[in-house]
Amino acid sequence: MDLRHRPCYHFLPLANWMNDPNGLIQWKGVYHLFYQHNPHAADWGSMHWGHATSLDLVHWRHQPIALAPTPGGPDKDGVWSGCTIDADGVPTLVYTGVHPQVQCLATSDGEDLITWRKDPRNPVIAAPPAGLEVTGFRDPYVWREGDDWYMVLGSGIPDQGGMILLYRSPDLHTWEYLGPLCEGKLAETGYNWECPNFFPLGGRHVLLFSPQPLRQAHYYVGHYEAHRFTPERHGLLDYGGLYYAPQAFRDEKGRQICFGWLLEGRTKEAYLAAGWAGVQSLPRELSLAADGTLCQRPVPELRTLRRDHWTASAGTFGGREVLPCEGACLEILLECAPQNAETMGIAVRRSPDGVERTVITYEVARQCLAVDSRMASLDLSAEGRLAEAPLALSDEPLRLHIFVDESVVEVFANERVCLTARVYPSREDSLGITLEAQGGQARLLRLDIWTLDTIWKSRSR
Ligand code: DQQ
């Protein structure tokens, strides 16, 4: 296996393929992260549920595979995405078995959630609602409301668009279809919605979904009443184009925490050769701004990874300034405001001659934040891109919180826009950082940089 470019503090399995986060839960103090995993290759296929545990959302311990396909069973062709619930004290996984797509249960009697027993009555939902032709029927997300359980499933109607199906059950075994929770338009949000999450937040309801074929994670904030959801606000959880299928859960502190799958940004040949593919995003705490915008911030537990610290005094900057610190695993807090600059930002993973670089720039006139990874690597198997996000700043500085982790650059801007890139510099010395402003000067209000520790005890990362 090729260890180059493997992140040090973003979670990933020891080898092979990972995609969606599944079954996130804090059970008796311990955080559990399950995930879509192919243990046989660094490629999507033969879906299992991998498993890892953590006491702090930052340091993870690999656990044995939680669920594997059962030959001849309803999940013979794969154990696809789903959730974990506390069913009156019994840890219960609700997931999709294929093919065809059906909904199944598994329970654990241990407190450590290591061993799972599939329910002999599986599947508990054997087919889509009678008379409904659907583009997909998967990824259950279940919650308790009153005396009943509710489930949303990702789906869509051919030629119409994505749709969320809503079910209700008194006992997790018999399910009644209540109707569509909400639906989208084909031209706007694709033909099939995957991995729905639906939960209350800040007095409203939030729906997360990942529409095919868009490869984006969307959110709606809106109003839920009488089994219907009316969206009022819409946005993307991440504008980098490599973040998909997020899952959110409420932890014991009452925080709504979200992980998402970070795809590779290199060719399939490259990740097959590397022997690993797929990374989880950092855990992000979700909240709502007063206007209903979904806010995301990295959980404060990540500060325990901070090691060497460098800070700059406030002042102005213009042109390109090489900073006296560097690294491939960094946390950067940058606050700046345009004095008369047209663009301002910071470059990371930069080679001394600037041939390799990843540039994070705010363009003042267009009110646009961009992460440009097109020059991140001289290696042609790295698929760099220019990703942009709208970011209107009124009476506030640009506040960037940047996490560089070998091949991950995860950017939080003013707690309301996220943009993640994958970068694969070819040069060992692509570690530098430059502060950049064009067209004039920018005011530097704050710049703190820390090197970050690895979360793994050995180099097995
Ligand atoms: N990944 C799973 C599906 C889901 C998709 C299969 C989203 O359950 O719809 O690996 O990435």
Short mmCIF file of N, CA and C in Angstrom, two decimals, residues 212-298:
data_model
loop_
_atom_site.label_atom_id
_atom_site.label_comp_id
_atom_site.label_asym_id
_atom_site.label_seq_id
_atom_site.Cartn_x
_atom_site.Cartn_y
_atom_site.Cartn_z
N GLN A 212 -28.55 12.22 -6.96
CA GLN A 212 -27.88 11.70 -8.16
C GLN A 212 -28.45 12.45 -9.37
N PRO A 213 -27.67 12.81 -10.35
CA PRO A 213 -26.25 12.47 -10.49
C PRO A 213 -25.33 13.61 -10.05
N LEU A 214 -25.73 14.48 -9.14
CA LEU A 214 -25.01 15.74 -8.95
C LEU A 214 -23.73 15.63 -8.12
N ARG A 215 -23.56 14.60 -7.33
CA ARG A 215 -22.36 14.49 -6.49
C ARG A 215 -22.19 15.70 -5.58
N GLN A 216 -23.30 16.15 -4.99
CA GLN A 216 -23.25 17.25 -4.03
C GLN A 216 -24.12 16.85 -2.85
N ALA A 217 -23.84 17.44 -1.69
CA ALA A 217 -24.71 17.23 -0.54
C ALA A 217 -25.51 18.50 -0.32
N HIS A 218 -26.84 18.37 -0.38
CA HIS A 218 -27.72 19.54 -0.26
C HIS A 218 -28.38 19.58 1.11
N TYR A 219 -28.79 20.79 1.51
CA TYR A 219 -29.66 20.88 2.68
C TYR A 219 -30.85 21.77 2.37
N TYR A 220 -31.96 21.43 3.00
CA TYR A 220 -33.12 22.32 3.04
C TYR A 220 -33.39 22.60 4.51
N VAL A 221 -33.69 23.84 4.82
CA VAL A 221 -34.19 24.18 6.15
C VAL A 221 -35.64 24.58 5.94
N GLY A 222 -36.55 24.10 6.76
CA GLY A 222 -37.95 24.42 6.53
C GLY A 222 -38.85 24.03 7.66
N HIS A 223 -40.09 23.76 7.29
CA HIS A 223 -41.17 23.61 8.25
C HIS A 223 -41.78 22.21 8.08
N TYR A 224 -41.96 21.50 9.19
CA TYR A 224 -42.51 20.13 9.15
C TYR A 224 -43.83 20.10 9.88
N GLU A 225 -44.86 19.72 9.17
CA GLU A 225 -46.19 19.65 9.80
C GLU A 225 -47.05 18.65 9.06
N ALA A 226 -47.81 17.87 9.81
CA ALA A 226 -48.75 16.90 9.23
C ALA A 226 -48.06 16.01 8.20
N HIS A 227 -46.86 15.55 8.54
CA HIS A 227 -46.10 14.61 7.70
C HIS A 227 -45.66 15.19 6.37
N ARG A 228 -45.63 16.51 6.27
CA ARG A 228 -45.10 17.16 5.06
C ARG A 228 -44.02 18.15 5.47
N PHE A 229 -43.00 18.24 4.65
CA PHE A 229 -41.90 19.17 4.90
C PHE A 229 -41.92 20.24 3.81
N THR A 230 -41.96 21.50 4.23
CA THR A 230 -41.95 22.61 3.28
C THR A 230 -40.61 23.33 3.38
N PRO A 231 -39.74 23.16 2.37
CA PRO A 231 -38.43 23.81 2.43
C PRO A 231 -38.56 25.33 2.31
N GLU A 232 -37.72 26.02 3.10
CA GLU A 232 -37.71 27.48 3.02
C GLU A 232 -36.35 28.01 2.59
N ARG A 233 -35.33 27.24 2.83
CA ARG A 233 -33.96 27.66 2.49
C ARG A 233 -33.20 26.49 1.94
N HIS A 234 -32.32 26.77 1.00
CA HIS A 234 -31.61 25.69 0.32
C HIS A 234 -30.14 26.04 0.21
N GLY A 235 -29.26 25.06 0.35
CA GLY A 235 -27.83 25.32 0.18
C GLY A 235 -27.07 24.02 0.04
N LEU A 236 -25.77 24.15 -0.11
CA LEU A 236 -24.89 22.98 -0.18
C LEU A 236 -24.09 22.88 1.10
N LEU A 237 -23.86 21.68 1.56
CA LEU A 237 -23.02 21.51 2.75
C LEU A 237 -21.56 21.75 2.46
N ASP A 238 -21.18 21.59 1.21
CA ASP A 238 -19.78 21.77 0.85
C ASP A 238 -19.74 22.06 -0.65
N TYR A 239 -18.95 23.06 -1.02
CA TYR A 239 -18.93 23.49 -2.42
C TYR A 239 -17.75 22.91 -3.19
N GLY A 240 -17.00 22.01 -2.58
CA GLY A 240 -15.80 21.49 -3.23
C GLY A 240 -16.07 20.41 -4.27
N GLY A 241 -17.29 19.87 -4.29
CA GLY A 241 -17.63 18.85 -5.27
C GLY A 241 -17.09 17.47 -4.95
N LEU A 242 -16.53 17.31 -3.75
CA LEU A 242 -15.97 16.01 -3.37
C LEU A 242 -16.48 15.55 -2.01
N TYR A 243 -17.61 16.09 -1.58
CA TYR A 243 -18.21 15.79 -0.27
C TYR A 243 -19.60 15.25 -0.55
N TYR A 244 -19.91 14.06 -0.02
CA TYR A 244 -21.16 13.41 -0.40
C TYR A 244 -21.70 12.58 0.76
N ALA A 245 -23.01 12.31 0.69
CA ALA A 245 -23.69 11.37 1.59
C ALA A 245 -23.44 11.65 3.07
N PRO A 246 -23.55 12.91 3.53
CA PRO A 246 -23.31 13.18 4.95
C PRO A 246 -24.34 12.52 5.84
N GLN A 247 -23.94 12.26 7.07
CA GLN A 247 -24.90 11.79 8.08
C GLN A 247 -24.69 12.60 9.35
N ALA A 248 -25.81 12.98 9.98
CA ALA A 248 -25.76 13.79 11.19
C ALA A 248 -26.40 13.02 12.34
N PHE A 249 -25.92 13.25 13.54
CA PHE A 249 -26.52 12.62 14.73
C PHE A 249 -26.41 13.59 15.89
N ARG A 250 -27.26 13.37 16.91
CA ARG A 250 -27.22 14.21 18.10
C ARG A 250 -26.40 13.49 19.15
N ASP A 251 -25.38 14.14 19.67
CA ASP A 251 -24.55 13.44 20.66
C ASP A 251 -25.08 13.72 22.07
N GLU A 252 -24.39 13.14 23.08
CA GLU A 252 -24.91 13.24 24.45
C GLU A 252 -24.84 14.66 24.99
N LYS A 253 -24.05 15.50 24.34
CA LYS A 253 -24.03 16.93 24.74
C LYS A 253 -25.14 17.71 24.04
N GLY A 254 -25.93 17.03 23.18
CA GLY A 254 -27.02 17.70 22.47
C GLY A 254 -26.58 18.39 21.20
N ARG A 255 -25.34 18.12 20.78
CA ARG A 255 -24.85 18.75 19.54
C ARG A 255 -25.27 17.92 18.33
N GLN A 256 -25.62 18.57 17.25
CA GLN A 256 -25.91 17.87 16.00
C GLN A 256 -24.60 17.83 15.21
N ILE A 257 -24.04 16.64 15.07
CA ILE A 257 -22.70 16.50 14.48
C ILE A 257 -22.80 15.73 13.18
N CYS A 258 -22.04 16.16 12.21
CA CYS A 258 -22.18 15.64 10.86
C CYS A 258 -20.82 15.21 10.30
N PHE A 259 -20.78 14.04 9.70
CA PHE A 259 -19.62 13.59 8.93
C PHE A 259 -20.06 13.42 7.48
N GLY A 260 -19.14 13.61 6.55
CA GLY A 260 -19.46 13.35 5.14
C GLY A 260 -18.31 12.60 4.49
N TRP A 261 -18.61 11.92 3.44
CA TRP A 261 -17.60 11.17 2.69
C TRP A 261 -16.84 12.13 1.77
N LEU A 262 -15.50 12.16 1.89
CA LEU A 262 -14.66 12.93 0.98
C LEU A 262 -14.15 11.99 -0.10
N LEU A 263 -14.58 12.23 -1.32
CA LEU A 263 -14.15 11.38 -2.43
C LEU A 263 -12.68 11.64 -2.78
N GLU A 264 -12.10 10.74 -3.52
CA GLU A 264 -10.76 10.98 -4.05
C GLU A 264 -10.84 12.00 -5.19
N GLY A 265 -9.76 12.76 -5.33
CA GLY A 265 -9.69 13.72 -6.44
C GLY A 265 -8.56 13.33 -7.37
N ARG A 266 -8.46 12.01 -7.61
CA ARG A 266 -7.43 11.50 -8.53
C ARG A 266 -8.05 10.34 -9.31
N THR A 267 -7.36 9.88 -10.32
CA THR A 267 -7.95 8.87 -11.19
C THR A 267 -8.14 7.55 -10.44
N LYS A 268 -9.05 6.74 -10.97
CA LYS A 268 -9.30 5.44 -10.38
C LYS A 268 -8.02 4.59 -10.40
N GLU A 269 -7.27 4.67 -11.49
CA GLU A 269 -6.01 3.92 -11.57
C GLU A 269 -5.10 4.32 -10.41
N ALA A 270 -5.09 5.61 -10.09
CA ALA A 270 -4.20 6.10 -9.03
C ALA A 270 -4.62 5.57 -7.66
N TYR A 271 -5.93 5.57 -7.37
CA TYR A 271 -6.30 5.10 -6.02
C TYR A 271 -6.29 3.58 -5.93
N LEU A 272 -6.55 2.90 -7.04
CA LEU A 272 -6.41 1.43 -7.01
C LEU A 272 -4.95 1.08 -6.72
N ALA A 273 -4.04 1.79 -7.36
CA ALA A 273 -2.61 1.53 -7.16
C ALA A 273 -2.20 1.88 -5.73
N ALA A 274 -2.80 2.93 -5.16
CA ALA A 274 -2.45 3.33 -3.79
C ALA A 274 -2.95 2.30 -2.77
N GLY A 275 -4.05 1.62 -3.08
CA GLY A 275 -4.59 0.60 -2.16
C GLY A 275 -5.56 1.15 -1.13
N TRP A 276 -5.95 2.40 -1.26
CA TRP A 276 -6.95 2.98 -0.35
C TRP A 276 -7.68 4.11 -1.07
N ALA A 277 -8.94 4.31 -0.69
CA ALA A 277 -9.75 5.36 -1.32
C ALA A 277 -10.87 5.76 -0.38
N GLY A 278 -11.08 7.07 -0.23
CA GLY A 278 -12.17 7.59 0.58
C GLY A 278 -11.71 7.97 1.97
N VAL A 279 -12.18 9.13 2.44
CA VAL A 279 -11.80 9.69 3.74
C VAL A 279 -13.08 10.28 4.34
N GLN A 280 -13.20 10.30 5.66
CA GLN A 280 -14.32 11.03 6.26
C GLN A 280 -13.91 12.49 6.49
N SER A 281 -14.87 13.38 6.34
CA SER A 281 -14.63 14.79 6.66
C SER A 281 -14.36 14.90 8.16
N LEU A 282 -13.93 16.06 8.59
CA LEU A 282 -13.87 16.32 10.03
C LEU A 282 -15.29 16.33 10.58
N PRO A 283 -15.45 16.00 11.87
CA PRO A 283 -16.79 16.15 12.46
C PRO A 283 -17.14 17.64 12.53
N ARG A 284 -18.31 17.98 11.97
CA ARG A 284 -18.75 19.37 11.93
C ARG A 284 -20.01 19.51 12.78
N GLU A 285 -20.01 20.52 13.64
CA GLU A 285 -21.22 20.78 14.43
C GLU A 285 -22.15 21.68 13.63
N LEU A 286 -23.41 21.28 13.54
CA LEU A 286 -24.39 22.04 12.76
C LEU A 286 -25.20 22.96 13.66
N SER A 287 -25.52 24.13 13.16
CA SER A 287 -26.45 25.02 13.86
C SER A 287 -27.13 25.89 12.81
N LEU A 288 -28.14 26.65 13.25
CA LEU A 288 -28.82 27.52 12.30
C LEU A 288 -28.55 28.97 12.64
N ALA A 289 -28.26 29.78 11.63
CA ALA A 289 -28.16 31.22 11.83
C ALA A 289 -29.58 31.77 11.93
N ALA A 290 -29.70 33.01 12.40
CA ALA A 290 -31.03 33.60 12.58
C ALA A 290 -31.84 33.60 11.28
N ASP A 291 -31.16 33.75 10.14
CA ASP A 291 -31.89 33.78 8.87
C ASP A 291 -32.14 32.38 8.30
N GLY A 292 -31.79 31.35 9.07
CA GLY A 292 -32.06 29.98 8.62
C GLY A 292 -30.93 29.35 7.83
N THR A 293 -29.82 30.06 7.66
CA THR A 293 -28.67 29.45 6.97
C THR A 293 -28.08 28.35 7.86
N LEU A 294 -27.70 27.25 7.25
CA LEU A 294 -27.08 26.17 8.02
C LEU A 294 -25.61 26.52 8.26
N CYS A 295 -25.21 26.52 9.53
CA CYS A 295 -23.83 26.84 9.89
C CYS A 295 -23.09 25.56 10.26
N GLN A 296 -21.81 25.52 9.96
CA GLN A 296 -21.00 24.35 10.28
C GLN A 296 -19.69 24.83 10.88
N ARG A 297 -19.29 24.20 11.99
CA ARG A 297 -17.96 24.52 12.52
C ARG A 297 -17.30 23.24 12.98
N PRO A 298 -15.98 23.16 12.85
CA PRO A 298 -15.30 21.94 13.30
C PRO A 298 -15.46 21.80 14.81
#
